[in-house]
Each structure stands twice: as C-alpha cells, then as structure tokens.
mmCIF file with all atom_site columns, C-alpha atoms in Angstrom:
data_model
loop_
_atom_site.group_PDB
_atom_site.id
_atom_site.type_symbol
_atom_site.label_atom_id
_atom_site.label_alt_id
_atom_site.label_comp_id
_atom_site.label_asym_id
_atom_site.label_entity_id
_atom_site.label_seq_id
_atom_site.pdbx_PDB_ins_code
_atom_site.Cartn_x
_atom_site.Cartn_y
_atom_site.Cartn_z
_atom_site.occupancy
_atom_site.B_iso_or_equiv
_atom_site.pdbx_formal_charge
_atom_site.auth_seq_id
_atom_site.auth_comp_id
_atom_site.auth_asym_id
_atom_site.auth_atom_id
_atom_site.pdbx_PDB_model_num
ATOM 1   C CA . UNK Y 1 1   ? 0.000   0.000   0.000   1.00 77.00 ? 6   UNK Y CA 1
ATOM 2   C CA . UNK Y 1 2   ? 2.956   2.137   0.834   1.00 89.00 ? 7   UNK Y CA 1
ATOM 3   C CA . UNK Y 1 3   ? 3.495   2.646   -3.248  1.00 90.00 ? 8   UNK Y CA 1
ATOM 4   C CA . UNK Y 1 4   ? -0.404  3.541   -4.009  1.00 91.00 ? 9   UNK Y CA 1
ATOM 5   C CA . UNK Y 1 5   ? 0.324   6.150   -1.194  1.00 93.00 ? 10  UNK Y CA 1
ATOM 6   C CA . UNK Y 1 6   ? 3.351   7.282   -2.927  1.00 94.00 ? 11  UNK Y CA 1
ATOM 7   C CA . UNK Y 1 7   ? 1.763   7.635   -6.419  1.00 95.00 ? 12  UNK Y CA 1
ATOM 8   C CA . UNK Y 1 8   ? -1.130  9.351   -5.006  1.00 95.00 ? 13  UNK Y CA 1
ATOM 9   C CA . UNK Y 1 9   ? 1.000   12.266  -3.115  1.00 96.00 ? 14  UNK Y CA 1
ATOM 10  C CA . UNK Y 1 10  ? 2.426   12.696  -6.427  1.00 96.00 ? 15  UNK Y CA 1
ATOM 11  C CA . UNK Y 1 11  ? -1.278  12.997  -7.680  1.00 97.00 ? 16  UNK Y CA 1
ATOM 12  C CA . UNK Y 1 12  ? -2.051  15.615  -4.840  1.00 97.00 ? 17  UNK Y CA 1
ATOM 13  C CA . UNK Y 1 13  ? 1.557   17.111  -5.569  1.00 97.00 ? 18  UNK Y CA 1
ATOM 14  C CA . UNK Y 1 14  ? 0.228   17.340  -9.511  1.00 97.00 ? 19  UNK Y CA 1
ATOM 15  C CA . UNK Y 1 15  ? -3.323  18.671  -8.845  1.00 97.00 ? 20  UNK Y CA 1
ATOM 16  C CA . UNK Y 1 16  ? -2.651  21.375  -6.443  1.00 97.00 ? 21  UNK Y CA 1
ATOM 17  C CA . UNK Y 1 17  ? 0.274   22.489  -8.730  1.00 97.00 ? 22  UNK Y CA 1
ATOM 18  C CA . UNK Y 1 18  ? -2.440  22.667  -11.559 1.00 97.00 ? 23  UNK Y CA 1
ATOM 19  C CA . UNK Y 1 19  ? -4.824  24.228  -9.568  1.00 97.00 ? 24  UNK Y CA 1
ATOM 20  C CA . UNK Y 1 20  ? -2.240  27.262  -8.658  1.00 97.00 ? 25  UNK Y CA 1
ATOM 21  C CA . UNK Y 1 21  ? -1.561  27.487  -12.341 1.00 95.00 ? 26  UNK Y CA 1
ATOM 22  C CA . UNK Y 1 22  ? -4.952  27.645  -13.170 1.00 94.00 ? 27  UNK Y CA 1
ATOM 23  C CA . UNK Y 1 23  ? -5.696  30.070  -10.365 1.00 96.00 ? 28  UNK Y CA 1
ATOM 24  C CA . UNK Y 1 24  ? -2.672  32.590  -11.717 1.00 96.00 ? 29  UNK Y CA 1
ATOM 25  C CA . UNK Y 1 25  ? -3.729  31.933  -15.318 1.00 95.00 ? 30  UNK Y CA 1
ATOM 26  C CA . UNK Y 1 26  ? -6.275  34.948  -16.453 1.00 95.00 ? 31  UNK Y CA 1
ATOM 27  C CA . UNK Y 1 27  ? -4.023  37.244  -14.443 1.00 96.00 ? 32  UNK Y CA 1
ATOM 28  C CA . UNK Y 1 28  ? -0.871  35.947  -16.333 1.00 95.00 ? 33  UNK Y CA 1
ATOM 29  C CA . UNK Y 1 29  ? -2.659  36.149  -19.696 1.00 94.00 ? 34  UNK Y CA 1
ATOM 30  C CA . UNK Y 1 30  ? -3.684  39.900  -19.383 1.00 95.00 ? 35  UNK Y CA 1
ATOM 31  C CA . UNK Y 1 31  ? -0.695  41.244  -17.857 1.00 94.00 ? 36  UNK Y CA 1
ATOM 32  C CA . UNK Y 1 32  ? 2.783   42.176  -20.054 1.00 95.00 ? 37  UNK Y CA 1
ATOM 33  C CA . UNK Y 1 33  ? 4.153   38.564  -19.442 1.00 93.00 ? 38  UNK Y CA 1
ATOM 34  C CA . UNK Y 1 34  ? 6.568   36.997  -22.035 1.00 96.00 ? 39  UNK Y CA 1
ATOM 35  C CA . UNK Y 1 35  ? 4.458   34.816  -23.998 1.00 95.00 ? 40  UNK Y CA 1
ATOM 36  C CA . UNK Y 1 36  ? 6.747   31.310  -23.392 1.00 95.00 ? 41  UNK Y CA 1
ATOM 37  C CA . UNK Y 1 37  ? 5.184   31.901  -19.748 1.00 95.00 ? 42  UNK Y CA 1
ATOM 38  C CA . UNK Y 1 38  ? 1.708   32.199  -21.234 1.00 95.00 ? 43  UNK Y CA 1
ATOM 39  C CA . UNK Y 1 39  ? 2.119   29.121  -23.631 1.00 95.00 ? 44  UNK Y CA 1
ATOM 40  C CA . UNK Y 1 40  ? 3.126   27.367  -20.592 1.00 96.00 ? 45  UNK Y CA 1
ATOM 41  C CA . UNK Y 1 41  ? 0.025   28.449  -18.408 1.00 95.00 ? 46  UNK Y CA 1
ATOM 42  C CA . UNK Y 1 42  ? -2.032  27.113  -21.499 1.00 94.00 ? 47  UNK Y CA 1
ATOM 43  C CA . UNK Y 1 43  ? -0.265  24.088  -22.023 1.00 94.00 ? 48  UNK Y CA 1
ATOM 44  C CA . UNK Y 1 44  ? 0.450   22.635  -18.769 1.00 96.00 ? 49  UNK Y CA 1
ATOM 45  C CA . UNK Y 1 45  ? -3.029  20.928  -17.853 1.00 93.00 ? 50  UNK Y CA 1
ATOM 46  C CA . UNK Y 1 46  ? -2.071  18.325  -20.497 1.00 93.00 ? 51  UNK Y CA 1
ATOM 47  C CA . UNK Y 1 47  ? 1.193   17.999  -18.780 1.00 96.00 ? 52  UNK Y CA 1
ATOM 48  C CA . UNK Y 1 48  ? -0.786  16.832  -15.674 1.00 96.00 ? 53  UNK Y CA 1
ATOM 49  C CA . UNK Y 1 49  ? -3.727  15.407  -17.181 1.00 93.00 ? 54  UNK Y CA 1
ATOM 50  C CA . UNK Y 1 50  ? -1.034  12.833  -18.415 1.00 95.00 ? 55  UNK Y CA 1
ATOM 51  C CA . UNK Y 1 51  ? 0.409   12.307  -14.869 1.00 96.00 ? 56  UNK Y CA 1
ATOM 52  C CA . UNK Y 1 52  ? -2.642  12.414  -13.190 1.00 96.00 ? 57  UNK Y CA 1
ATOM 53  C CA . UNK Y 1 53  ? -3.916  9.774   -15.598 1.00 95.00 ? 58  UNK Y CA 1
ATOM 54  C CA . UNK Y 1 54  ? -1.228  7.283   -15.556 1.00 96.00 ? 59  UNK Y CA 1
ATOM 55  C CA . UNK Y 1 55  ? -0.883  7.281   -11.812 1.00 97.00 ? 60  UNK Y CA 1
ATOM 56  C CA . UNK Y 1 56  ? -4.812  6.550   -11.536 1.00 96.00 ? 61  UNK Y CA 1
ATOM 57  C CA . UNK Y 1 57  ? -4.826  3.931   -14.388 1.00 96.00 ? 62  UNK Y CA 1
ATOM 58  C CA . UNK Y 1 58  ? -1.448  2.173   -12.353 1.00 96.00 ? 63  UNK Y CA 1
ATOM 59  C CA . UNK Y 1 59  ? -3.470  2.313   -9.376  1.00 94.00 ? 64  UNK Y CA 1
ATOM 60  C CA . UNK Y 1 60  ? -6.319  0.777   -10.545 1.00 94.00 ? 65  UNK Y CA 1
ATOM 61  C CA . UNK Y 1 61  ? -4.110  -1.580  -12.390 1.00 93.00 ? 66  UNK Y CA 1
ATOM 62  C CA . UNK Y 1 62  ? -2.420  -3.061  -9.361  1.00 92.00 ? 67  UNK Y CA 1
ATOM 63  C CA . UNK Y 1 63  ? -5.882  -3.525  -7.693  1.00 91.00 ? 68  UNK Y CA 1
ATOM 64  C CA . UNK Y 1 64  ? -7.260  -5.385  -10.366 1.00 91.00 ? 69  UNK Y CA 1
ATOM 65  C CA . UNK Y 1 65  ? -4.076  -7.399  -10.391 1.00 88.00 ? 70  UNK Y CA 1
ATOM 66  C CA . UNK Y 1 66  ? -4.844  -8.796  -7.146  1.00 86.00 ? 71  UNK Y CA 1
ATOM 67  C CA . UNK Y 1 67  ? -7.146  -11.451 -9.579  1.00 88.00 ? 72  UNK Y CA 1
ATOM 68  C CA . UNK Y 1 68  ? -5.156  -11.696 -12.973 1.00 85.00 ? 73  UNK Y CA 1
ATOM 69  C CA . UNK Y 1 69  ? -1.968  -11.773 -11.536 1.00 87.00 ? 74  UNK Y CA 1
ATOM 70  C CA . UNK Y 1 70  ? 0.090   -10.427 -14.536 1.00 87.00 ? 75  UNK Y CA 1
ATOM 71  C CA . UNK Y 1 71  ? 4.007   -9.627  -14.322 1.00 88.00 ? 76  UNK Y CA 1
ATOM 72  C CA . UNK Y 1 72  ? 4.021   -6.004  -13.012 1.00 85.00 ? 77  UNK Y CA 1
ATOM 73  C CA . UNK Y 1 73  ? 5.833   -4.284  -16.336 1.00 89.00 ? 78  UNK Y CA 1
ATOM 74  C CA . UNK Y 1 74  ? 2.739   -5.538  -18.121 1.00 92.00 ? 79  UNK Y CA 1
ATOM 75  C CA . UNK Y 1 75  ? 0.468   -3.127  -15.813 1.00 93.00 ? 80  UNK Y CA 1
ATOM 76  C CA . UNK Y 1 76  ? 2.899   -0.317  -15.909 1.00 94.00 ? 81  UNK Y CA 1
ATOM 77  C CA . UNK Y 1 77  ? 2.654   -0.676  -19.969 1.00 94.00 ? 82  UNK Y CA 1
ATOM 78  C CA . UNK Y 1 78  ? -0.854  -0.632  -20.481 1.00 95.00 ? 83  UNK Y CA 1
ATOM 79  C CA . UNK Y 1 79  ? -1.446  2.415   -17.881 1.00 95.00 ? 84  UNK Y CA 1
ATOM 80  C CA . UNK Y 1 80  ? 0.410   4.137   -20.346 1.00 95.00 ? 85  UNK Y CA 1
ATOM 81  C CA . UNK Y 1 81  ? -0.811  3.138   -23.339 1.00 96.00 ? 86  UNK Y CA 1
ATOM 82  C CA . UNK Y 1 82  ? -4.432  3.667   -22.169 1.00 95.00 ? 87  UNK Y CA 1
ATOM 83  C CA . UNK Y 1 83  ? -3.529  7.257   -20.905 1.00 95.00 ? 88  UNK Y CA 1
ATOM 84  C CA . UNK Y 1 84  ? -1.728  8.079   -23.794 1.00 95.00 ? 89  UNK Y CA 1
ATOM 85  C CA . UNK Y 1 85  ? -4.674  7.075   -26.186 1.00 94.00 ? 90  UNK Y CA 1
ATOM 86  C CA . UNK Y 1 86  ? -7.029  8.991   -24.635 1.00 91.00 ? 91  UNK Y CA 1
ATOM 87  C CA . UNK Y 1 87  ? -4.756  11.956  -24.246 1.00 90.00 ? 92  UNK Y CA 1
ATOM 88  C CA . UNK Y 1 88  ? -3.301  11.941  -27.855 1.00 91.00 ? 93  UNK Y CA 1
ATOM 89  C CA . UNK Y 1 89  ? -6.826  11.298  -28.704 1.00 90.00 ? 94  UNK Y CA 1
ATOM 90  C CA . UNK Y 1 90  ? -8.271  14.443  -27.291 1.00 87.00 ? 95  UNK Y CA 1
ATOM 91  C CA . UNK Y 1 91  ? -5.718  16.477  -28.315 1.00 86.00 ? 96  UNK Y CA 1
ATOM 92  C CA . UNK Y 1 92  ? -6.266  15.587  -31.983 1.00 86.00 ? 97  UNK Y CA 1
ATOM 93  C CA . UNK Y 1 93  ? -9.682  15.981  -31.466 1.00 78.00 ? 98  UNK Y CA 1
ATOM 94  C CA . UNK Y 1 94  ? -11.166 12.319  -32.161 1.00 81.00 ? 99  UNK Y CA 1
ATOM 95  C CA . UNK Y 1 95  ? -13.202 13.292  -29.067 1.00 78.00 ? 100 UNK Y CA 1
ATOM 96  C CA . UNK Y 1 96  ? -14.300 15.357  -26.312 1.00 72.00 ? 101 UNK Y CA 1
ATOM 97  C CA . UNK Y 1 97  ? -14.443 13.773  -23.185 1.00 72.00 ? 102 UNK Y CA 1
ATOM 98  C CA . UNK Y 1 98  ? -12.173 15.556  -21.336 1.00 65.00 ? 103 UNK Y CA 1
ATOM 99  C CA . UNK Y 1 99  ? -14.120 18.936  -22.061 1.00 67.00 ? 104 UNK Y CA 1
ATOM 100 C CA . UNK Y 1 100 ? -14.584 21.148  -25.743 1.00 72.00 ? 105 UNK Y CA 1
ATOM 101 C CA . UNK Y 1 101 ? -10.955 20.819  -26.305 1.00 74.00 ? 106 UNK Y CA 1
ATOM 102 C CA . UNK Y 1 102 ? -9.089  22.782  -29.798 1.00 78.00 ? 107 UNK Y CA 1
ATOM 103 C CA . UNK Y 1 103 ? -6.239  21.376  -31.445 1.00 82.00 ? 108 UNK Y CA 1
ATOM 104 C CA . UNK Y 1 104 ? -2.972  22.954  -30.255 1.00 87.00 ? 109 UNK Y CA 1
ATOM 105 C CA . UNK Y 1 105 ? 0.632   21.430  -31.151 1.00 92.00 ? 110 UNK Y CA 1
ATOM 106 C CA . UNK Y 1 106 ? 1.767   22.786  -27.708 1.00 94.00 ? 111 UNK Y CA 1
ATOM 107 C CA . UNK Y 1 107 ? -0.797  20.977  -25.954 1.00 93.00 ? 112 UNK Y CA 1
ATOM 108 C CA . UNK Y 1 108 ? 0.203   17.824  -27.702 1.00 94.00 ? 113 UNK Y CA 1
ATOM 109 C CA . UNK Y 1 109 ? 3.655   18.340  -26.682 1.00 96.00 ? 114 UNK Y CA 1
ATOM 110 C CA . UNK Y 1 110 ? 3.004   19.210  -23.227 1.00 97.00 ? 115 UNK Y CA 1
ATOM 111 C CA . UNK Y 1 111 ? 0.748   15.542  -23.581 1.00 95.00 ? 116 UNK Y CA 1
ATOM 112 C CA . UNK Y 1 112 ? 3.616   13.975  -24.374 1.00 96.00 ? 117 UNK Y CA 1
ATOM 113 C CA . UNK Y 1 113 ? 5.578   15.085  -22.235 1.00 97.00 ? 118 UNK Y CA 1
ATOM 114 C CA . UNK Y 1 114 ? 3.874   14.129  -19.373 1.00 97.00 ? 119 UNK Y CA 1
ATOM 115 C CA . UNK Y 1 115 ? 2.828   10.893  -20.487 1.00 97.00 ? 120 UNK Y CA 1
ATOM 116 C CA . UNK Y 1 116 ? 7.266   10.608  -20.906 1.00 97.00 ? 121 UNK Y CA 1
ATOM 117 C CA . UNK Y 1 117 ? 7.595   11.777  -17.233 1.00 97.00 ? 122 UNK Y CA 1
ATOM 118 C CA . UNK Y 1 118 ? 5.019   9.890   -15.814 1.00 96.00 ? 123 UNK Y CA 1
ATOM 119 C CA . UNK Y 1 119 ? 6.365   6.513   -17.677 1.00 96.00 ? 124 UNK Y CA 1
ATOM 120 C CA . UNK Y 1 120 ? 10.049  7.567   -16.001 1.00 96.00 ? 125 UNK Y CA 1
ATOM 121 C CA . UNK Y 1 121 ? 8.382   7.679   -12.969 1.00 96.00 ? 126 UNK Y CA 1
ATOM 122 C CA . UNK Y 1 122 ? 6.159   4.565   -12.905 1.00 96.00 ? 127 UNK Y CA 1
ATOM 123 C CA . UNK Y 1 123 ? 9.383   2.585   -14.242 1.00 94.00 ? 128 UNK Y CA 1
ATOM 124 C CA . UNK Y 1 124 ? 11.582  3.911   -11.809 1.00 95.00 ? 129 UNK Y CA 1
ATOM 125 C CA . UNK Y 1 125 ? 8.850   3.467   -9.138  1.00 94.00 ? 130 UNK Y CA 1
ATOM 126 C CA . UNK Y 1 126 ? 8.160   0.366   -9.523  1.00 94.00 ? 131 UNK Y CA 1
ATOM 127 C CA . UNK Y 1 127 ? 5.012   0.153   -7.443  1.00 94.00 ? 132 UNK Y CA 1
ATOM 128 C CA . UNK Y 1 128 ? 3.334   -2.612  -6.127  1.00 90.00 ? 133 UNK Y CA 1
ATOM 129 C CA . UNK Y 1 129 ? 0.561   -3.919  -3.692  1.00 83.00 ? 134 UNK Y CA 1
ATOM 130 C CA . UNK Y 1 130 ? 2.145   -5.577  -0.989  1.00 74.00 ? 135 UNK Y CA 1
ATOM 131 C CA . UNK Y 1 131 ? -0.136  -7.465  1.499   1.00 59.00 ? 136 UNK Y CA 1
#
C-alpha cells in the first residue's frame, strides 16, 4: 500500500500544482508577461492530465491485479498506453471527453511530455501492492 500512497502524493503534488496554475492563469494572460510563460500556463493541464492519468490507471491496475496476476511491467505498460490514447486522442480531437478541447501542437507536446515523465516515474517506481 505504501506505493499507491506514494503515487497518489504525487497525484495531490500534480493537482494542487495545476490548480495554482490555473488560479494565476487569467491574471498571467492579461498582464505584459513573455508569452513562453503564457504558452506554458495554457499548455500545462495536459502535462498533468497525463500524470494524473497514468498514476490513476497504475493504481487501478495493481488492484485489479490482485485477480489476474500479470508480471508487473505488463500493468505499468498498459497504464500508459491507455492514458496516452485517450490523451493523444483528445488532443487531436477524435473526441471530447475531457471537455470542448481545440487542437494545439503545444498541448500535444506538453501531452507527451507528461505521459514521458510519468512513464520515467512509474518505471523507476516500480510500485506494487504488498499485502
């Protein structure tokens, strides 16, 4: 349990960073800022979307392990795969379930660069449910 703890300060970590960024956003955008800061207020949701998303999917990975008992890698692996399908998905616009998204090439590589990070992580990590 102590590794679902870990990955889900590093959720908490994630979302609360979001939130602030979120929070200082609209100021940000109006004011005189250089516009790489703006492009990363825009573009760093999809940064943690990806983290947020891989770190849920692991979770709920591991749990449903308990019953298919698959070698660990092959959870890790498919956490990301899912996440990054839906992600890569919504960013090109095949859907819109994460909200009325627009295409933006920054937001795509913000996506993938938090689906990259969170893989590092999870691999480096190596969580597990231990009774």
């Amino acid at each position: 349990m102590e590794d679902v703890r870990k990955m889900a300060r590093w959720q908490l970590l994630t979302i609360v960073v979001f939130a602030l960024a979120k929070a200082i956003r609209p100021r940000v955008l109006e004011s005189q800022a250089p516009e790489l800061v703006k492009l990363f207020l825009l573009s760093f949701p999809n940064f943690c979307e990806a983290i947020v998303g891989i770190l849920t999917l692991t979770m709920l990975g591991l749990y449903a392990n308990r019953m298919l008992k698959w070698p660990h890698n092959s959870i890790y692996i498919a956490a990301v795969v899912l996440a990054a399908i839906y992600v890569i998905s919504q960013e090109f616009k095949t859907h819109d379930l994460g909200g009325n998204n627009i295409y933006d090439p920054n937001d795509v590589l913000f996506s993938v660069l938090g689906l990259l990070f969170s893989f590092i992580l999870i691999m480096r990590m190596k969580p597990q449910l231990r009774s």
